[in-house]
mmCIF file of C-alpha atoms in Angstrom:
data_model
loop_
_atom_site.group_PDB
_atom_site.id
_atom_site.type_symbol
_atom_site.label_atom_id
_atom_site.label_comp_id
_atom_site.label_asym_id
_atom_site.label_seq_id
_atom_site.Cartn_x
_atom_site.Cartn_y
_atom_site.Cartn_z
ATOM 1 C CA MET S 1 -3.811 16.763 -39.143
ATOM 2 C CA GLY S 2 -6.162 19.394 -40.532
ATOM 3 C CA ASN S 3 -5.452 22.987 -41.444
ATOM 4 C CA LEU S 4 -6.249 25.627 -38.847
ATOM 5 C CA GLN S 5 -9.245 27.182 -40.598
ATOM 6 C CA THR S 6 -10.900 23.789 -40.995
ATOM 7 C CA VAL S 7 -10.270 22.863 -37.366
ATOM 8 C CA ILE S 8 -11.728 26.166 -36.143
ATOM 9 C CA LYS S 9 -14.856 25.805 -38.255
ATOM 10 C CA GLU S 10 -15.409 22.124 -37.416
ATOM 11 C CA ARG S 11 -14.854 22.389 -33.665
ATOM 12 C CA ARG S 12 -18.220 22.152 -31.946
ATOM 13 C CA SER S 13 -19.337 21.776 -28.344
ATOM 14 C CA ALA S 14 -20.444 18.159 -28.084
ATOM 15 C CA MET S 15 -23.526 17.775 -25.901
ATOM 16 C CA LYS S 16 -23.457 13.962 -25.976
ATOM 17 C CA PHE S 17 -20.662 11.448 -26.435
ATOM 18 C CA LYS S 18 -20.491 7.909 -27.754
ATOM 19 C CA GLU S 19 -19.957 5.583 -24.845
ATOM 20 C CA GLY S 20 -16.973 3.260 -24.816
ATOM 21 C CA ALA S 21 -14.536 5.439 -26.799
ATOM 22 C CA VAL S 22 -11.148 5.164 -25.093
ATOM 23 C CA ILE S 23 -8.411 7.747 -25.449
ATOM 24 C CA SER S 24 -4.919 6.449 -24.806
ATOM 25 C CA LYS S 25 -2.381 7.933 -22.450
ATOM 26 C CA GLU S 26 -0.129 8.469 -25.473
ATOM 27 C CA GLU S 27 -2.774 10.582 -27.248
ATOM 28 C CA LEU S 28 -3.366 12.664 -24.133
ATOM 29 C CA GLU S 29 0.342 13.209 -23.675
ATOM 30 C CA LYS S 30 0.636 14.304 -27.314
ATOM 31 C CA MET S 31 -2.182 16.824 -26.830
ATOM 32 C CA PHE S 32 -0.548 18.318 -23.772
ATOM 33 C CA SER S 33 2.928 18.284 -25.315
ATOM 34 C CA LEU S 34 1.516 20.604 -27.992
ATOM 35 C CA ASN S 35 -0.596 22.582 -25.584
ATOM 36 C CA LYS S 36 2.396 23.596 -23.503
ATOM 37 C CA TYR S 37 3.118 26.168 -26.214
ATOM 38 C CA ALA S 38 0.019 28.179 -25.306
ATOM 39 C CA PRO S 39 0.808 31.801 -24.401
ATOM 40 C CA SER S 40 0.846 32.964 -20.799
ATOM 41 C CA ALA S 41 1.717 36.235 -19.107
ATOM 42 C CA PHE S 42 5.461 36.377 -18.389
ATOM 43 C CA ASN S 43 5.604 32.708 -19.449
ATOM 44 C CA LEU S 44 4.299 31.767 -15.995
ATOM 45 C CA GLN S 45 2.227 28.901 -17.426
ATOM 46 C CA HIS S 46 -0.657 29.323 -14.983
ATOM 47 C CA ALA S 47 -2.687 26.399 -16.385
ATOM 48 C CA ASN S 48 -2.807 23.053 -14.597
ATOM 49 C CA TYR S 49 -4.920 20.065 -15.618
ATOM 50 C CA MET S 50 -6.502 17.041 -13.992
ATOM 51 C CA VAL S 51 -7.573 14.341 -16.468
ATOM 52 C CA LEU S 52 -10.298 12.067 -15.119
ATOM 53 C CA GLN S 53 -10.813 8.753 -16.927
ATOM 54 C CA SER S 54 -11.888 6.149 -14.401
ATOM 55 C CA PRO S 55 -15.633 5.664 -13.784
ATOM 56 C CA GLU S 56 -15.051 6.583 -10.139
ATOM 57 C CA ASP S 57 -13.405 9.881 -10.940
ATOM 58 C CA LYS S 58 -15.901 10.769 -13.673
ATOM 59 C CA GLN S 59 -18.643 10.082 -11.134
ATOM 60 C CA LYS S 60 -17.129 12.801 -8.958
ATOM 61 C CA ALA S 61 -17.309 15.233 -11.879
ATOM 62 C CA TYR S 62 -20.933 14.214 -12.361
ATOM 63 C CA GLU S 63 -21.724 14.778 -8.690
ATOM 64 C CA ALA S 64 -20.311 18.302 -8.885
ATOM 65 C CA SER S 65 -21.974 19.164 -12.195
ATOM 66 C CA GLY S 66 -25.093 17.024 -12.586
ATOM 67 C CA GLN S 67 -24.280 16.817 -16.311
ATOM 68 C CA TYR S 68 -24.606 13.349 -17.842
ATOM 69 C CA LYS S 69 -21.947 13.934 -20.494
ATOM 70 C CA THR S 70 -19.297 13.723 -17.770
ATOM 71 C CA LEU S 71 -20.158 10.027 -17.467
ATOM 72 C CA THR S 72 -20.126 9.204 -21.188
ATOM 73 C CA ALA S 73 -17.052 11.255 -22.119
ATOM 74 C CA SER S 74 -13.752 9.463 -22.680
ATOM 75 C CA ALA S 75 -12.165 11.912 -20.251
ATOM 76 C CA VAL S 76 -13.205 14.843 -18.113
ATOM 77 C CA ILE S 77 -10.486 17.461 -18.001
ATOM 78 C CA ILE S 78 -10.468 19.865 -15.076
ATOM 79 C CA VAL S 79 -8.814 23.142 -16.069
ATOM 80 C CA LEU S 80 -7.160 24.814 -13.106
ATOM 81 C CA GLY S 81 -5.522 28.205 -12.742
ATOM 82 C CA ASP S 82 -2.535 28.610 -10.439
ATOM 83 C CA THR S 83 -2.962 31.796 -8.410
ATOM 84 C CA LYS S 84 0.635 31.512 -7.178
ATOM 85 C CA ALA S 85 2.240 30.820 -10.564
ATOM 86 C CA TYR S 86 4.338 33.959 -10.205
ATOM 87 C CA GLN S 87 6.228 32.324 -7.351
ATOM 88 C CA GLN S 88 7.774 29.927 -9.906
ATOM 89 C CA VAL S 89 9.218 32.708 -12.057
ATOM 90 C CA LYS S 90 12.817 32.243 -10.904
ATOM 91 C CA ARG S 91 12.758 28.521 -11.684
ATOM 92 C CA LEU S 92 11.077 29.115 -15.043
ATOM 93 C CA TYR S 93 13.670 31.701 -16.090
ATOM 94 C CA GLU S 94 16.723 29.722 -14.955
ATOM 95 C CA GLY S 95 17.041 28.055 -18.353
ATOM 96 C CA MET S 96 17.331 31.385 -20.156
ATOM 97 C CA LEU S 97 19.967 32.487 -17.656
ATOM 98 C CA ALA S 98 21.940 29.266 -18.080
ATOM 99 C CA LEU S 99 21.830 29.543 -21.890
ATOM 100 C CA GLY S 100 23.025 33.135 -21.850
ATOM 101 C CA MET S 101 19.706 34.490 -23.128
ATOM 102 C CA MET S 102 19.623 36.744 -20.073
ATOM 103 C CA THR S 103 22.388 38.271 -17.995
ATOM 104 C CA GLN S 104 22.336 37.818 -14.226
ATOM 105 C CA THR S 105 21.267 41.450 -13.884
ATOM 106 C CA GLU S 106 18.405 40.994 -16.355
ATOM 107 C CA TYR S 107 17.336 37.802 -14.599
ATOM 108 C CA ASP S 108 17.314 39.449 -11.194
ATOM 109 C CA LEU S 109 15.447 42.544 -12.408
ATOM 110 C CA GLU S 110 12.795 40.679 -14.416
ATOM 111 C CA THR S 111 12.021 38.010 -11.847
ATOM 112 C CA SER S 112 11.834 40.501 -8.990
ATOM 113 C CA SER S 113 9.584 42.837 -10.983
ATOM 114 C CA VAL S 114 7.154 40.002 -11.802
ATOM 115 C CA ILE S 115 6.967 38.928 -8.159
ATOM 116 C CA GLU S 116 6.530 42.518 -6.993
ATOM 117 C CA MET S 117 3.720 43.198 -9.479
ATOM 118 C CA TYR S 118 1.714 40.117 -8.530
ATOM 119 C CA GLU S 119 2.172 40.669 -4.807
ATOM 120 C CA THR S 120 1.430 44.392 -4.979
ATOM 121 C CA ARG S 121 -1.773 43.911 -6.974
ATOM 122 C CA GLY S 122 -2.893 41.204 -4.597
ATOM 123 C CA PRO S 123 -5.205 38.173 -4.518
ATOM 124 C CA SER S 124 -7.883 39.552 -6.852
ATOM 125 C CA PHE S 125 -5.334 40.175 -9.612
ATOM 126 C CA GLN S 126 -3.688 36.809 -8.988
ATOM 127 C CA ARG S 127 -7.070 35.106 -9.369
ATOM 128 C CA ASP S 128 -7.927 37.028 -12.546
ATOM 129 C CA GLU S 129 -4.559 36.165 -14.050
ATOM 130 C CA ALA S 130 -5.012 32.491 -13.219
ATOM 131 C CA ILE S 131 -8.383 32.467 -14.977
ATOM 132 C CA ARG S 132 -7.239 34.505 -18.000
ATOM 133 C CA ASN S 133 -4.169 32.429 -18.718
ATOM 134 C CA ALA S 134 -5.742 29.042 -18.012
ATOM 135 C CA SER S 135 -8.577 29.985 -20.391
ATOM 136 C CA LEU S 136 -6.092 30.734 -23.176
ATOM 137 C CA SER S 137 -4.533 27.328 -22.621
ATOM 138 C CA ALA S 138 -7.922 25.573 -22.500
ATOM 139 C CA MET S 139 -9.058 27.017 -25.834
ATOM 140 C CA GLN S 140 -5.850 25.874 -27.497
ATOM 141 C CA LEU S 141 -6.303 22.398 -25.996
ATOM 142 C CA MET S 142 -9.775 22.088 -27.531
ATOM 143 C CA LEU S 143 -8.421 23.012 -30.965
ATOM 144 C CA ILE S 144 -5.595 20.481 -30.613
ATOM 145 C CA ALA S 145 -8.102 17.811 -29.583
ATOM 146 C CA LYS S 146 -10.261 18.535 -32.635
ATOM 147 C CA ASP S 147 -7.209 18.392 -34.879
ATOM 148 C CA MET S 148 -6.489 14.926 -33.471
ATOM 149 C CA GLY S 149 -10.041 13.712 -34.106
ATOM 150 C CA TRP S 150 -11.565 14.255 -30.664
ATOM 151 C CA ASP S 151 -14.558 16.374 -29.674
ATOM 152 C CA THR S 152 -14.878 18.547 -26.599
ATOM 153 C CA CYS S 153 -17.289 20.666 -24.627
ATOM 154 C CA PRO S 154 -16.219 23.434 -22.223
ATOM 155 C CA MET S 155 -18.355 23.531 -19.086
ATOM 156 C CA ILE S 156 -18.892 26.044 -16.287
ATOM 157 C CA GLY S 157 -22.042 24.430 -14.878
ATOM 158 C CA TYR S 158 -20.684 22.838 -11.713
ATOM 159 C CA ASP S 159 -20.264 23.517 -8.016
ATOM 160 C CA ASP S 160 -16.652 24.565 -7.740
ATOM 161 C CA GLN S 161 -16.414 24.072 -3.980
ATOM 162 C CA GLN S 162 -17.812 20.560 -4.283
ATOM 163 C CA LEU S 163 -15.365 19.845 -7.089
ATOM 164 C CA VAL S 164 -12.460 21.082 -4.982
ATOM 165 C CA SER S 165 -13.572 18.878 -2.098
ATOM 166 C CA LEU S 166 -14.240 15.745 -4.144
ATOM 167 C CA LEU S 167 -10.949 15.940 -6.046
ATOM 168 C CA ARG S 168 -8.887 17.380 -3.198
ATOM 169 C CA ILE S 169 -7.658 20.271 -5.308
ATOM 170 C CA PRO S 170 -4.920 22.335 -3.608
ATOM 171 C CA GLU S 171 -6.063 25.763 -2.433
ATOM 172 C CA ASP S 172 -3.734 27.688 -4.764
ATOM 173 C CA LEU S 173 -5.379 26.058 -7.801
ATOM 174 C CA ILE S 174 -8.830 27.348 -8.755
ATOM 175 C CA PRO S 175 -11.255 25.530 -11.094
ATOM 176 C CA VAL S 176 -11.618 27.551 -14.301
ATOM 177 C CA MET S 177 -13.736 25.128 -16.338
ATOM 178 C CA MET S 178 -14.337 21.475 -17.118
ATOM 179 C CA ILE S 179 -13.736 20.113 -20.584
ATOM 180 C CA THR S 180 -15.444 16.872 -21.528
ATOM 181 C CA LEU S 181 -13.588 15.011 -24.282
ATOM 182 C CA GLY S 182 -14.677 12.106 -26.435
ATOM 183 C CA LYS S 183 -16.284 11.126 -29.725
ATOM 184 C CA ALA S 184 -19.411 13.171 -30.354
ATOM 185 C CA ASP S 185 -22.708 11.408 -30.915
ATOM 186 C CA GLU S 186 -23.350 12.922 -34.344
ATOM 187 C CA GLU S 187 -27.067 12.118 -34.232
ATOM 188 C CA ASN S 188 -27.445 14.506 -31.318
ATOM 189 C CA LEU S 189 -25.199 17.261 -32.666
ATOM 190 C CA ARG S 190 -27.181 20.484 -32.881
ATOM 191 C CA PRO S 191 -26.875 22.864 -35.834
ATOM 192 C CA ARG S 192 -24.352 25.595 -35.112
ATOM 193 C CA GLY S 193 -25.859 28.596 -33.360
ATOM 194 C CA TYR S 194 -26.125 32.032 -34.932
ATOM 195 C CA ARG S 195 -22.854 33.921 -35.228
ATOM 196 C CA LYS S 196 -22.930 37.699 -35.351
ATOM 197 C CA PRO S 197 -21.453 39.358 -38.447
ATOM 198 C CA VAL S 198 -17.974 40.778 -37.916
ATOM 199 C CA ASP S 199 -19.054 44.429 -37.977
ATOM 200 C CA GLU S 200 -21.278 43.839 -34.940
ATOM 201 C CA PHE S 201 -18.408 42.916 -32.635
ATOM 202 C CA VAL S 202 -15.265 44.323 -34.251
ATOM 203 C CA SER S 203 -14.203 47.965 -34.623
ATOM 204 C CA ILE S 204 -11.176 48.380 -36.877
ATOM 205 C CA TYR S 205 -9.383 51.719 -36.613
#
């Protein structure tokens, strides 16, 4: 395990992966067991993931993206946002009610207000929320992967409708990004791109 500053500085988007590197189910489960602590609005946990490892499934990711690294990666992770996550709020809050962290009145008021807000603001808001919260989760997953010795690359270059069709993704789940995961081919790792100085993108009041 590395310290956070080191992990942040060493995480890079890997453009090419070493073929044949296998990530175990146990390692993947460890990554996601940590990633479940990512923040989400109202703790709705909008992020869903599909982890593709077989050559057949990675071929589908390649067909939708045309990017060769989907074939050489140890896994292709499809990050999905649940547009109807708010409908699970009662189930997600039941534990707090059972433990006495909320009264029945608080439970009823909070869950109904969340449902009302999402339904009142409509499909566009539900979609935006799915993307926002799944993106928070995806960034944390890439940092966890780096901390565990794996490299990643977030990808938006794919045909989302083709991806939905090929992988039979339910209509309430929208593709937010792909993440290829594996061991980077260091010989093909580009120098880090220019980063703007802090005063060009931060205003501190």
